[in-house]
Amino acid sequence: MKQQQFDSPDYYAIDDLLSDEHKLIRQSVREFVNQSIRPIIEKCAQENHFPTEMIKAFGNLGVFGPTVPETYGGGGLDYIAYGIMMQEIERGDSGMRSLASVQGSLVMYPIYQYGSEEQKKKYLPKLASGEMLGCFGLTEPDHGSNPNGMATKITDQGDHFLLNGSKLWITNSPLADIAVVWAKNEAGRIKGLIVERGMEGFSTPEIHNKWSLRASITGELVFDNVKIPKANLLPNADGLSGPLGCLDSARYGIAWGALGAAIDCYETAKQYSLERIQFDKPIASFQLVQKKLAEMLTEITKGQLMVWRLGMLKNQGKATTGMVSMAKRNNVELALNVARTSRQILGAMGITGEYPIMRHMMNLESVVTYEGTHDIHLLITGNEITGIPAFK
Ligand code: TGC
Ligand code: FAD
C-alpha cells in the first residue's frame, strides 16, 4: 500500500482563515509536488542525487522569492502565501524546501533588502526564474552557532576587495552561480558580498556521505585571494544584523515547512493503520495506536495555529526574532516526533523507501540543526523573555 493522495489535516478549520488566493496557491504547489516531486524523490534520496531540473521548475512555479515585489521578478505575495508554499514543498521533501528557502530567503532577500538598484536588477529576476542558482555563506568550519566569530575577511585594495577564508555546510554551493557571502572588513564589521562562479581563487567542493537531505546538494565555499569588485558589496548591510535578518525570513519558512513533513508522516501512518490487520483487526482499532494518532494530530494542529498567527504578525511587521525562533524550534521538534511515532506505526515497513517516513526523519535531523540549532532557538526565546543573553 502506497500513499497516493494527500488530505491536509485541518482539524481546527484553519482553511477558513485563508483567502481564496492562498488556497489556489496551495492547490498549484500541491499538484506540482504530487506530479513532479513525489514520483522521483525517493530514488533521488536513495541515490544521493539532487534533481537539478527542479531549479527551473521551481522558478516557473513561482516559489523563489514569493514576497519579493513583482518588479524584480518576485511574487509580490504575503507571508502566509510564502509559508503555504514551504509547507507544500516540504511535504514532498525537506531538501526541496531547502532549495526554495535558500534561493528566496537567503539569496534574493539580502539582495532585495541590502542591495543596490543595479544589483537588484542584475540578479533578482534571474534568481526568481531559476535561470540562476544562489547560495548563502555564513557558517564556517570553526564558527557555526557563533557566526559573529567568523574568520573570513575582506581587505580593501582601493578599486576592489580581496576575500580570504572559507565557509562550510553550504546548501547548493557546488552548483551555485552566485554566493551571498558574509565576511569581516579591517574594522571587524560584517559585510555582505556577491561572489560569482568563475572568479579566480573561488572554489565550491561538495560534501559527500550525508545521511540526511540526500536529494539536496551541500558543499563548501573556499576563497583564496578572490578579487571582488566593489560593485558586488551589498551597500546596506552592516554588522551581524545583515545575515540574521535573512535568517528570520528563512526560519519562518522552515516553521511552516516542517509541518509539511509532519503531515506527510501522519497521513501515511493513519492510512496504514486503517489498512494493516493484526489480531484480526485494523491496527487503528487499538487504543495505543489511536493515542499515537490523536497526539500527532494535536501537535500538528497546534503548530498550524502557531504559524498562521506568526504569518499574520509578519504581514503586519510585528513578528519578533524570538517569535520566529519559538515556531521554528517547536515545529521542527514536533515534526521529528511525528516522524518517529509514524515510523513505529508502520512497524518494519516504516524503515523502507516504500514509504516517505524514514526519509523525512533523516532530513529533519538537519532541519533541527540548520538555520540555528534547537538549543540556540531556545536561548533566543529566553533572551527575549528575560532580556539576558545566555549564549556566552
Ligand atoms: P547579538 O549580539 O544578539 O546580535 C548582533 C547584532 O544582530 C542584531 N540581531 C538581529 N538583526 C536582525 N535580525 C535578527 N534576527 C537579529 N538578531 C540579532 C542585534 O540587534 C545586533 O545588532 P547590532 O546593530 O547591535 O550589531 O549576536 P550574538 O553574536 O550574541 O549571536 C546571537 C545568536 C547566537 C542568536 C546568533 O548568532 C544566531 O542566531 N546563531 C545561529 C546561527 C545560525 O542560525 N546560522 C544559520 C546559517 S544559514 C543556514 O543554516 C542555512 S540552512 C539552509 C537550508 O538548506 O534551508
Ligand atoms: P555548533 O555551533 O558547533 O553546535 C554544536 C552543538 O553545541 C549544538 O548542539 C549547539 O546547540 C550547541 N551549542 C553551541 N553553542 C551553544 C551555546 N551558546 N549554548 C548552548 N549550546 C550551544 N550554513 C550556512 O551558512 N549556509 C547554508 O546554506 C547552510 N546549509 C546547511 C545545510 C545542512 C545540511 C546543514 C547540516 C547545515 C547547514 N548550514 C548552513 C550550517 C548550519 O547553520 C550550522 O550547522 C548550524 O548553525 C550549527 O552550527 P554547527 O554545526 O557548527 O554546530
Short mmCIF file of C-alpha atoms and ligand atoms in Angstrom, two decimals:
data_model
loop_
_atom_site.label_atom_id
_atom_site.label_comp_id
_atom_site.label_asym_id
_atom_site.label_seq_id
_atom_site.Cartn_x
_atom_site.Cartn_y
_atom_site.Cartn_z
CA MET A 1 0.00 0.00 0.00
CA LYS A 2 1.47 3.33 -1.04
CA GLN A 3 0.06 6.71 -0.22
CA GLN A 4 -1.32 8.20 -3.44
CA GLN A 5 -3.37 11.12 -2.25
CA PHE A 6 -2.82 13.80 0.31
CA ASP A 7 -5.55 15.07 2.60
CA SER A 8 -4.35 18.00 4.60
CA PRO A 9 -5.43 17.51 8.20
CA ASP A 10 -7.37 20.62 9.12
CA TYR A 11 -8.88 19.72 12.46
CA TYR A 12 -9.50 23.30 13.57
CA ALA A 13 -10.81 24.53 10.19
CA ILE A 14 -7.80 26.78 9.66
CA ASP A 15 -8.76 26.81 5.98
CA ASP A 16 -11.48 29.28 6.94
CA LEU A 17 -8.71 31.74 7.80
CA LEU A 18 -7.11 31.52 4.34
CA SER A 19 -8.05 33.65 1.35
CA ASP A 20 -9.12 32.14 -1.97
CA GLU A 21 -5.72 33.19 -3.35
CA HIS A 22 -3.92 31.28 -0.58
CA LYS A 23 -5.97 28.17 -1.35
CA LEU A 24 -5.25 28.46 -5.07
CA ILE A 25 -1.52 28.80 -4.39
CA ARG A 26 -1.65 25.75 -2.13
CA GLN A 27 -3.50 23.76 -4.79
CA SER A 28 -0.99 24.58 -7.50
CA VAL A 29 2.08 23.82 -5.35
CA ARG A 30 0.43 20.65 -4.04
CA GLU A 31 -0.28 19.44 -7.57
CA PHE A 32 3.30 20.16 -8.57
CA VAL A 33 4.61 18.21 -5.59
CA ASN A 34 2.32 15.27 -6.33
CA GLN A 35 3.18 15.20 -10.02
CA SER A 36 6.84 16.18 -10.09
CA ILE A 37 8.44 15.58 -6.70
CA ARG A 38 6.73 12.55 -5.16
CA PRO A 39 7.38 10.22 -8.09
CA ILE A 40 11.15 10.84 -8.15
CA ILE A 41 12.20 11.91 -4.68
CA GLU A 42 12.75 8.56 -3.01
CA LYS A 43 15.07 7.43 -5.80
CA CYS A 44 16.92 10.78 -5.70
CA ALA A 45 17.44 10.42 -1.94
CA GLN A 46 18.49 6.78 -2.20
CA GLU A 47 20.99 7.68 -4.95
CA ASN A 48 22.12 10.90 -3.27
CA HIS A 49 21.10 12.85 -6.35
CA PHE A 50 19.99 16.50 -6.46
CA PRO A 51 17.36 16.83 -9.22
CA THR A 52 18.69 19.95 -10.94
CA GLU A 53 15.62 20.15 -13.17
CA MET A 54 13.77 21.45 -10.08
CA ILE A 55 15.67 24.75 -10.25
CA LYS A 56 13.87 25.88 -13.41
CA ALA A 57 10.65 24.12 -12.42
CA PHE A 58 10.53 26.00 -9.11
CA GLY A 59 11.17 29.24 -10.99
CA ASN A 60 8.21 28.53 -13.25
CA LEU A 61 6.06 27.61 -10.26
CA GLY A 62 6.85 30.96 -8.62
CA VAL A 63 8.24 29.65 -5.33
CA PHE A 64 11.52 31.59 -5.47
CA GLY A 65 11.16 34.90 -3.65
CA PRO A 66 7.36 34.97 -3.40
CA THR A 67 7.43 38.03 -1.11
CA VAL A 68 9.84 39.98 -3.35
CA PRO A 69 7.98 42.63 -5.44
CA GLU A 70 6.91 41.66 -8.94
CA THR A 71 9.06 44.44 -10.46
CA TYR A 72 12.10 42.32 -9.57
CA GLY A 73 10.55 39.06 -10.72
CA GLY A 74 9.16 38.01 -7.32
CA GLY A 75 5.59 37.10 -6.49
CA GLY A 76 4.58 40.21 -4.52
CA LEU A 77 2.72 37.89 -2.13
CA ASP A 78 2.27 37.92 1.65
CA TYR A 79 3.95 35.77 4.28
CA ILE A 80 1.02 33.35 4.61
CA ALA A 81 1.39 32.54 0.90
CA TYR A 82 5.13 32.03 1.39
CA GLY A 83 4.51 29.72 4.36
CA ILE A 84 1.94 27.66 2.49
CA MET A 85 4.41 27.15 -0.36
CA MET A 86 7.13 25.97 2.03
CA GLN A 87 4.70 23.59 3.76
CA GLU A 88 3.58 22.01 0.50
CA ILE A 89 7.12 21.62 -0.83
CA GLU A 90 8.43 20.07 2.39
CA ARG A 91 5.51 17.66 2.35
CA GLY A 92 7.45 16.32 -0.62
CA ASP A 93 10.95 16.63 0.82
CA SER A 94 12.88 18.94 3.17
CA GLY A 95 15.77 19.13 0.68
CA MET A 96 13.43 20.51 -1.97
CA ARG A 97 12.18 23.09 0.53
CA SER A 98 15.83 23.95 1.26
CA LEU A 99 16.28 24.76 -2.42
CA ALA A 100 13.38 27.21 -2.24
CA SER A 101 14.31 28.64 1.19
CA VAL A 102 17.91 29.36 0.29
CA GLN A 103 17.13 30.91 -3.09
CA GLY A 104 14.25 33.03 -1.77
CA SER A 105 15.09 33.94 1.82
CA LEU A 106 18.87 33.72 1.87
CA VAL A 107 19.88 34.93 -1.60
CA MET A 108 17.04 37.03 -3.05
CA TYR A 109 16.06 38.54 0.31
CA PRO A 110 19.51 40.02 1.13
CA ILE A 111 19.94 41.34 -2.40
CA TYR A 112 16.47 42.91 -2.25
CA GLN A 113 16.89 44.20 1.32
CA TYR A 114 20.53 45.33 1.33
CA GLY A 115 21.48 45.54 -2.37
CA SER A 116 21.89 48.47 -4.75
CA GLU A 117 19.35 49.08 -7.51
CA GLU A 118 21.87 47.73 -10.05
CA GLN A 119 22.34 44.54 -8.03
CA LYS A 120 18.58 44.05 -7.70
CA LYS A 121 18.05 44.46 -11.45
CA LYS A 122 21.03 42.28 -12.34
CA TYR A 123 20.32 39.28 -10.12
CA LEU A 124 16.74 39.15 -8.79
CA PRO A 125 14.80 38.37 -12.00
CA LYS A 126 17.24 35.58 -12.94
CA LEU A 127 17.12 34.11 -9.43
CA ALA A 128 13.30 34.28 -9.42
CA SER A 129 13.04 32.43 -12.72
CA GLY A 130 15.58 29.77 -11.78
CA GLU A 131 17.92 30.88 -14.57
CA MET A 132 20.46 31.48 -11.82
CA LEU A 133 21.08 29.49 -8.62
CA GLY A 134 22.37 31.10 -5.43
CA CYS A 135 23.73 30.04 -2.07
CA PHE A 136 24.32 31.71 1.31
CA GLY A 137 27.66 31.52 3.10
CA LEU A 138 27.59 32.28 6.81
CA THR A 139 28.73 29.13 8.65
CA GLU A 140 32.46 28.40 8.87
CA PRO A 141 34.36 25.31 10.00
CA ASP A 142 35.04 26.92 13.40
CA HIS A 143 32.00 29.21 13.64
CA GLY A 144 28.55 27.64 13.41
CA SER A 145 26.24 28.81 16.19
CA ASN A 146 28.52 31.80 16.74
CA PRO A 147 28.77 33.48 13.32
CA ASN A 148 29.98 36.69 14.94
CA GLY A 149 33.36 34.99 15.44
CA MET A 150 33.82 34.45 11.69
CA ALA A 151 37.36 34.45 10.28
CA THR A 152 36.55 35.11 6.61
CA LYS A 153 37.93 38.55 5.75
CA ILE A 154 37.81 41.25 3.11
CA THR A 155 40.59 43.76 2.70
CA ASP A 156 40.11 46.98 0.79
CA GLN A 157 42.51 47.25 -2.16
CA GLY A 158 41.28 50.62 -3.45
CA ASP A 159 39.27 49.62 -6.53
CA HIS A 160 38.37 46.13 -5.27
CA PHE A 161 38.33 43.87 -2.19
CA LEU A 162 40.37 40.73 -1.59
CA LEU A 163 38.36 37.92 0.00
CA ASN A 164 40.02 35.14 2.02
CA GLY A 165 38.60 32.34 4.16
CA SER A 166 36.11 29.53 3.86
CA LYS A 167 32.51 28.57 4.57
CA LEU A 168 31.23 25.09 5.40
CA TRP A 169 27.88 23.30 5.09
CA ILE A 170 26.56 25.50 2.31
CA THR A 171 23.33 24.32 0.64
CA ASN A 172 23.57 24.43 -3.18
CA SER A 173 27.17 25.71 -3.19
CA PRO A 174 28.64 23.16 -5.65
CA LEU A 175 26.18 24.28 -8.35
CA ALA A 176 25.50 27.89 -7.41
CA ASP A 177 26.12 30.68 -9.92
CA ILE A 178 26.45 33.22 -7.11
CA ALA A 179 27.08 33.13 -3.38
CA VAL A 180 25.95 35.76 -0.86
CA VAL A 181 28.95 35.69 1.48
CA TRP A 182 29.41 37.29 4.89
CA ALA A 183 32.91 38.45 5.80
CA LYS A 184 34.59 40.88 8.19
CA ASN A 185 36.33 44.04 7.00
CA GLU A 186 39.50 45.51 8.55
CA ALA A 187 37.36 47.25 11.20
CA GLY A 188 35.79 43.91 12.20
CA ARG A 189 32.35 44.81 10.76
CA ILE A 190 30.42 42.05 8.99
CA LYS A 191 29.71 42.87 5.35
CA GLY A 192 27.78 41.05 2.61
CA LEU A 193 29.26 40.35 -0.82
CA ILE A 194 28.03 38.74 -4.01
CA VAL A 195 30.67 36.27 -5.19
CA GLU A 196 30.27 34.90 -8.71
CA ARG A 197 31.28 31.50 -10.01
CA GLY A 198 34.35 31.82 -12.18
CA MET A 199 36.07 34.43 -10.03
CA GLU A 200 39.71 33.42 -9.70
CA GLY A 201 40.54 31.73 -6.38
CA PHE A 202 36.89 30.77 -5.67
CA SER A 203 36.02 27.07 -5.40
CA THR A 204 33.00 25.10 -4.11
CA PRO A 205 33.89 21.49 -3.17
CA GLU A 206 30.98 19.15 -2.47
CA ILE A 207 30.41 17.47 0.91
CA HIS A 208 29.80 13.73 0.47
CA ASN A 209 28.30 10.89 2.54
CA LYS A 210 25.39 12.73 4.17
CA TRP A 211 22.68 10.53 5.70
CA SER A 212 20.28 13.48 5.63
CA LEU A 213 18.95 15.77 2.87
CA ARG A 214 20.34 13.35 0.32
CA ALA A 215 18.32 14.92 -2.51
CA SER A 216 19.91 18.29 -1.73
CA ILE A 217 23.48 19.26 -2.58
CA THR A 218 25.77 20.70 0.11
CA GLY A 219 29.33 21.97 -0.06
CA GLU A 220 31.99 24.44 0.94
CA LEU A 221 32.96 27.89 -0.27
CA VAL A 222 36.71 28.47 -0.43
CA PHE A 223 38.19 31.91 -1.06
CA ASP A 224 41.87 32.24 -1.87
CA ASN A 225 42.63 35.90 -2.57
CA VAL A 226 39.43 36.32 -4.57
CA LYS A 227 39.23 39.73 -6.23
CA ILE A 228 35.75 41.14 -5.58
CA PRO A 229 34.64 44.26 -7.49
CA LYS A 230 33.37 46.98 -5.18
CA ALA A 231 30.07 46.89 -7.06
CA ASN A 232 29.50 43.43 -5.51
CA LEU A 233 29.36 44.71 -1.93
CA LEU A 234 25.81 44.85 -0.52
CA PRO A 235 25.77 48.57 0.40
CA ASN A 236 23.04 48.43 3.04
CA ALA A 237 24.25 45.53 5.21
CA ASP A 238 26.41 46.38 8.20
CA GLY A 239 27.02 44.02 11.12
CA LEU A 240 25.58 40.66 12.14
CA SER A 241 22.07 42.07 11.74
CA GLY A 242 22.58 41.63 7.95
CA PRO A 243 22.73 37.82 7.89
CA LEU A 244 20.47 37.44 10.94
CA GLY A 245 17.75 39.44 9.19
CA CYS A 246 17.79 36.93 6.32
CA LEU A 247 17.60 34.07 8.82
CA ASP A 248 14.40 35.48 10.32
CA SER A 249 12.74 35.02 6.94
CA ALA A 250 14.18 31.56 6.25
CA ARG A 251 13.43 30.26 9.76
CA TYR A 252 9.82 31.41 9.37
CA GLY A 253 9.56 29.34 6.18
CA ILE A 254 11.03 26.31 7.97
CA ALA A 255 8.41 26.58 10.72
CA TRP A 256 5.74 26.06 8.03
CA GLY A 257 7.82 23.59 6.05
CA ALA A 258 8.46 21.20 8.93
CA LEU A 259 4.69 20.90 9.34
CA GLY A 260 4.53 19.64 5.76
CA ALA A 261 6.93 16.80 6.59
CA ALA A 262 4.96 16.05 9.77
CA ILE A 263 1.66 15.99 7.87
CA ASP A 264 3.04 13.59 5.27
CA CYS A 265 4.23 11.20 8.00
CA TYR A 266 0.96 11.45 9.94
CA GLU A 267 -1.21 10.88 6.87
CA THR A 268 0.90 7.89 5.86
CA ALA A 269 0.65 6.35 9.34
CA LYS A 270 -3.09 7.00 9.64
CA GLN A 271 -3.79 5.34 6.28
CA TYR A 272 -1.51 2.40 7.05
CA SER A 273 -3.12 1.84 10.47
CA LEU A 274 -6.58 1.65 8.88
CA GLU A 275 -5.42 -0.99 6.41
CA ARG A 276 -2.92 -3.09 8.35
CA ILE A 277 -4.61 -6.08 10.03
CA GLN A 278 -3.17 -7.70 13.14
CA PHE A 279 -5.06 -9.86 15.64
CA ASP A 280 -7.90 -9.87 13.03
CA LYS A 281 -8.44 -6.10 13.26
CA PRO A 282 -7.03 -2.95 11.69
CA ILE A 283 -4.26 -1.76 13.99
CA ALA A 284 -6.10 1.63 14.07
CA SER A 285 -8.67 -0.05 16.32
CA PHE A 286 -6.16 -0.49 19.16
CA GLN A 287 -6.14 2.23 21.80
CA LEU A 288 -2.36 2.59 21.79
CA VAL A 289 -2.35 3.30 18.06
CA GLN A 290 -5.21 5.77 18.41
CA LYS A 291 -3.28 7.51 21.19
CA LYS A 292 -0.37 7.99 18.82
CA LEU A 293 -2.60 9.30 16.02
CA ALA A 294 -4.54 11.64 18.31
CA GLU A 295 -1.39 13.05 19.86
CA MET A 296 0.26 13.58 16.49
CA LEU A 297 -2.79 15.44 15.16
CA THR A 298 -2.93 17.56 18.33
CA GLU A 299 0.68 18.66 17.85
CA ILE A 300 0.19 19.33 14.13
CA THR A 301 -2.92 21.41 14.86
CA LYS A 302 -1.09 23.48 17.48
CA GLY A 303 1.76 24.00 15.01
CA GLN A 304 -0.66 25.08 12.27
CA LEU A 305 -2.27 27.68 14.52
CA MET A 306 1.14 28.96 15.56
CA VAL A 307 2.44 29.54 12.03
CA TRP A 308 -0.81 31.04 10.82
CA ARG A 309 -0.73 33.64 13.60
CA LEU A 310 3.01 34.21 13.10
CA GLY A 311 2.38 34.80 9.39
CA MET A 312 -0.27 37.41 10.18
CA LEU A 313 2.18 39.14 12.55
CA LYS A 314 4.89 39.04 9.88
CA ASN A 315 2.49 40.60 7.38
CA GLN A 316 1.98 43.44 9.88
CA GLY A 317 5.73 43.75 10.58
CA LYS A 318 5.15 42.70 14.20
CA ALA A 319 6.85 39.28 14.34
CA THR A 320 9.95 39.32 16.54
CA THR A 321 13.04 37.14 16.18
CA GLY A 322 12.05 35.29 19.37
CA MET A 323 8.60 34.51 17.98
CA VAL A 324 10.16 33.07 14.82
CA SER A 325 12.62 31.03 16.90
CA MET A 326 9.79 29.66 19.03
CA ALA A 327 7.90 28.48 15.94
CA LYS A 328 10.95 27.03 14.16
CA ARG A 329 12.01 25.13 17.26
CA ASN A 330 8.52 23.91 18.15
CA ASN A 331 7.52 22.79 14.69
CA VAL A 332 10.76 21.03 13.78
CA GLU A 333 10.69 19.16 17.08
CA LEU A 334 7.06 18.15 16.63
CA ALA A 335 7.82 17.02 13.08
CA LEU A 336 10.69 14.84 14.28
CA ASN A 337 8.47 13.32 16.98
CA VAL A 338 5.67 12.73 14.49
CA ALA A 339 8.13 11.08 12.08
CA ARG A 340 9.47 8.78 14.81
CA THR A 341 5.96 7.84 16.02
CA SER A 342 4.69 7.29 12.47
CA ARG A 343 7.66 5.05 11.78
CA GLN A 344 6.65 2.87 14.72
CA ILE A 345 3.07 2.59 13.48
CA LEU A 346 4.36 1.16 10.21
CA GLY A 347 6.43 -1.46 12.02
CA ALA A 348 9.20 -2.85 9.82
CA MET A 349 7.68 -1.31 6.70
CA GLY A 350 8.46 2.08 8.22
CA ILE A 351 12.15 1.73 7.58
CA THR A 352 11.79 1.11 3.85
CA GLY A 353 11.79 3.53 0.95
CA GLU A 354 8.29 2.29 0.09
CA TYR A 355 7.09 4.99 2.45
CA PRO A 356 8.41 8.55 2.93
CA ILE A 357 8.76 8.44 6.71
CA MET A 358 12.37 7.42 7.19
CA ARG A 359 13.50 9.94 4.56
CA HIS A 360 11.58 12.74 6.30
CA MET A 361 13.01 11.67 9.66
CA MET A 362 16.59 11.74 8.42
CA ASN A 363 16.03 15.08 6.67
CA LEU A 364 14.61 16.60 9.83
CA GLU A 365 17.82 15.75 11.68
CA SER A 366 19.44 18.50 9.57
CA VAL A 367 16.49 20.84 9.83
CA VAL A 368 16.69 20.72 13.63
CA THR A 369 20.32 21.90 13.36
CA TYR A 370 20.48 24.31 10.43
CA GLU A 371 19.22 27.88 10.50
CA GLY A 372 20.10 27.85 14.21
CA THR A 373 20.11 24.72 16.36
CA HIS A 374 17.22 23.63 18.57
CA ASP A 375 19.02 24.92 21.68
CA ILE A 376 20.10 28.22 20.11
CA HIS A 377 16.43 28.94 19.34
CA LEU A 378 15.52 28.21 22.92
CA LEU A 379 18.17 30.70 24.04
CA ILE A 380 16.94 33.33 21.56
CA THR A 381 13.45 32.99 23.05
CA GLY A 382 14.94 33.03 26.56
CA ASN A 383 16.79 36.21 25.70
CA GLU A 384 13.59 37.86 24.54
CA ILE A 385 11.71 36.78 27.68
CA THR A 386 14.37 37.85 30.19
CA GLY A 387 16.45 40.44 28.37
CA ILE A 388 19.53 38.40 29.32
CA PRO A 389 21.52 36.72 26.52
CA ALA A 390 22.69 33.29 27.72
CA PHE A 391 24.76 32.45 24.62
CA LYS A 392 28.09 33.33 26.13
P1 TGC B 1 23.69 39.61 19.06
O1 TGC B 1 24.60 40.43 19.91
O2 TGC B 1 22.45 39.04 19.68
O3 TGC B 1 23.25 40.44 17.78
C1 TGC B 1 24.23 41.04 16.93
C2 TGC B 1 23.52 42.08 16.08
O4 TGC B 1 22.49 41.49 15.30
C3 TGC B 1 21.21 42.06 15.65
N1 TGC B 1 20.24 40.98 15.57
C4 TGC B 1 19.39 40.85 14.55
N2 TGC B 1 19.15 41.63 13.48
C5 TGC B 1 18.20 41.23 12.61
N3 TGC B 1 17.53 40.09 12.77
C6 TGC B 1 17.75 39.28 13.82
N4 TGC B 1 17.10 38.13 13.93
C7 TGC B 1 18.71 39.64 14.78
N5 TGC B 1 19.20 39.08 15.92
C8 TGC B 1 20.14 39.92 16.39
C9 TGC B 1 21.42 42.62 17.03
O5 TGC B 1 20.48 43.64 17.29
C10 TGC B 1 22.83 43.14 16.93
O6 TGC B 1 22.79 44.33 16.14
P2 TGC B 1 23.92 45.47 16.31
O7 TGC B 1 23.48 46.52 15.33
O8 TGC B 1 23.83 45.86 17.74
O9 TGC B 1 25.23 44.85 15.94
O10 TGC B 1 24.55 38.45 18.42
P3 TGC B 1 25.34 37.24 19.06
O11 TGC B 1 26.69 37.22 18.47
O12 TGC B 1 25.19 37.24 20.55
O13 TGC B 1 24.57 35.97 18.45
C11 TGC B 1 23.27 35.69 18.75
C12 TGC B 1 22.86 34.32 18.16
C13 TGC B 1 23.57 33.17 18.84
C14 TGC B 1 21.37 34.21 18.41
C15 TGC B 1 23.14 34.31 16.65
O14 TGC B 1 24.47 34.33 16.38
C16 TGC B 1 22.50 33.13 15.94
O15 TGC B 1 21.33 33.20 15.53
N6 TGC B 1 23.26 31.99 15.74
C17 TGC B 1 22.79 30.86 14.94
C18 TGC B 1 23.50 30.85 13.62
C19 TGC B 1 22.62 30.39 12.51
O16 TGC B 1 21.40 30.35 12.60
N7 TGC B 1 23.20 30.07 11.36
C20 TGC B 1 22.47 29.70 10.23
C21 TGC B 1 23.34 29.65 9.00
S1 TGC B 1 22.44 29.63 7.48
C22 TGC B 1 21.76 28.12 7.40
O17 TGC B 1 21.80 27.31 8.26
C23 TGC B 1 21.07 27.82 6.15
S2 TGC B 1 20.35 26.24 6.03
C24 TGC B 1 19.66 26.46 4.55
C25 TGC B 1 18.70 25.44 4.12
O18 TGC B 1 19.16 24.48 3.47
O19 TGC B 1 17.47 25.63 4.32
P1 FAD B 2 27.91 24.09 16.69
O1 FAD B 2 27.69 25.55 16.68
O2 FAD B 2 29.29 23.59 16.83
O3 FAD B 2 26.99 23.46 17.82
C1 FAD B 2 27.19 22.12 18.28
C2 FAD B 2 26.26 21.92 19.49
O4 FAD B 2 26.60 22.85 20.52
C3 FAD B 2 24.80 22.15 19.14
O5 FAD B 2 24.00 21.21 19.83
C4 FAD B 2 24.53 23.55 19.69
O6 FAD B 2 23.17 23.75 20.05
C5 FAD B 2 25.46 23.56 20.92
N1 FAD B 2 25.80 24.93 21.28
C6 FAD B 2 26.58 25.82 20.60
N2 FAD B 2 26.66 26.99 21.24
C7 FAD B 2 25.87 26.87 22.34
C8 FAD B 2 25.51 27.76 23.40
N3 FAD B 2 25.94 29.02 23.44
N4 FAD B 2 24.70 27.28 24.37
C9 FAD B 2 24.22 26.02 24.33
N5 FAD B 2 24.52 25.13 23.35
C10 FAD B 2 25.34 25.57 22.37
N6 FAD B 2 25.06 27.32 6.92
C11 FAD B 2 25.11 28.35 6.03
O7 FAD B 2 25.69 29.39 6.31
N7 FAD B 2 24.52 28.24 4.81
C12 FAD B 2 23.85 27.13 4.42
O8 FAD B 2 23.31 27.08 3.31
C13 FAD B 2 23.80 26.03 5.32
N8 FAD B 2 23.23 24.86 4.92
C14 FAD B 2 23.31 23.76 5.75
C15 FAD B 2 22.87 22.52 5.26
C16 FAD B 2 22.99 21.39 6.05
C17 FAD B 2 22.56 20.07 5.52
C18 FAD B 2 23.49 21.51 7.37
C19 FAD B 2 23.56 20.29 8.25
C20 FAD B 2 23.93 22.71 7.84
C21 FAD B 2 23.87 23.86 7.04
N9 FAD B 2 24.38 25.09 7.45
C22 FAD B 2 24.43 26.16 6.59
C23 FAD B 2 25.08 25.19 8.72
C24 FAD B 2 24.17 25.32 9.94
O9 FAD B 2 23.58 26.57 10.02
C25 FAD B 2 25.03 25.01 11.17
O10 FAD B 2 25.30 23.63 11.15
C26 FAD B 2 24.35 25.41 12.47
O11 FAD B 2 24.21 26.81 12.58
C27 FAD B 2 25.09 24.87 13.70
O12 FAD B 2 26.46 25.08 13.62
P2 FAD B 2 27.49 23.86 13.87
O13 FAD B 2 27.05 22.72 13.04
O14 FAD B 2 28.84 24.39 13.69
O15 FAD B 2 27.25 23.44 15.38
#
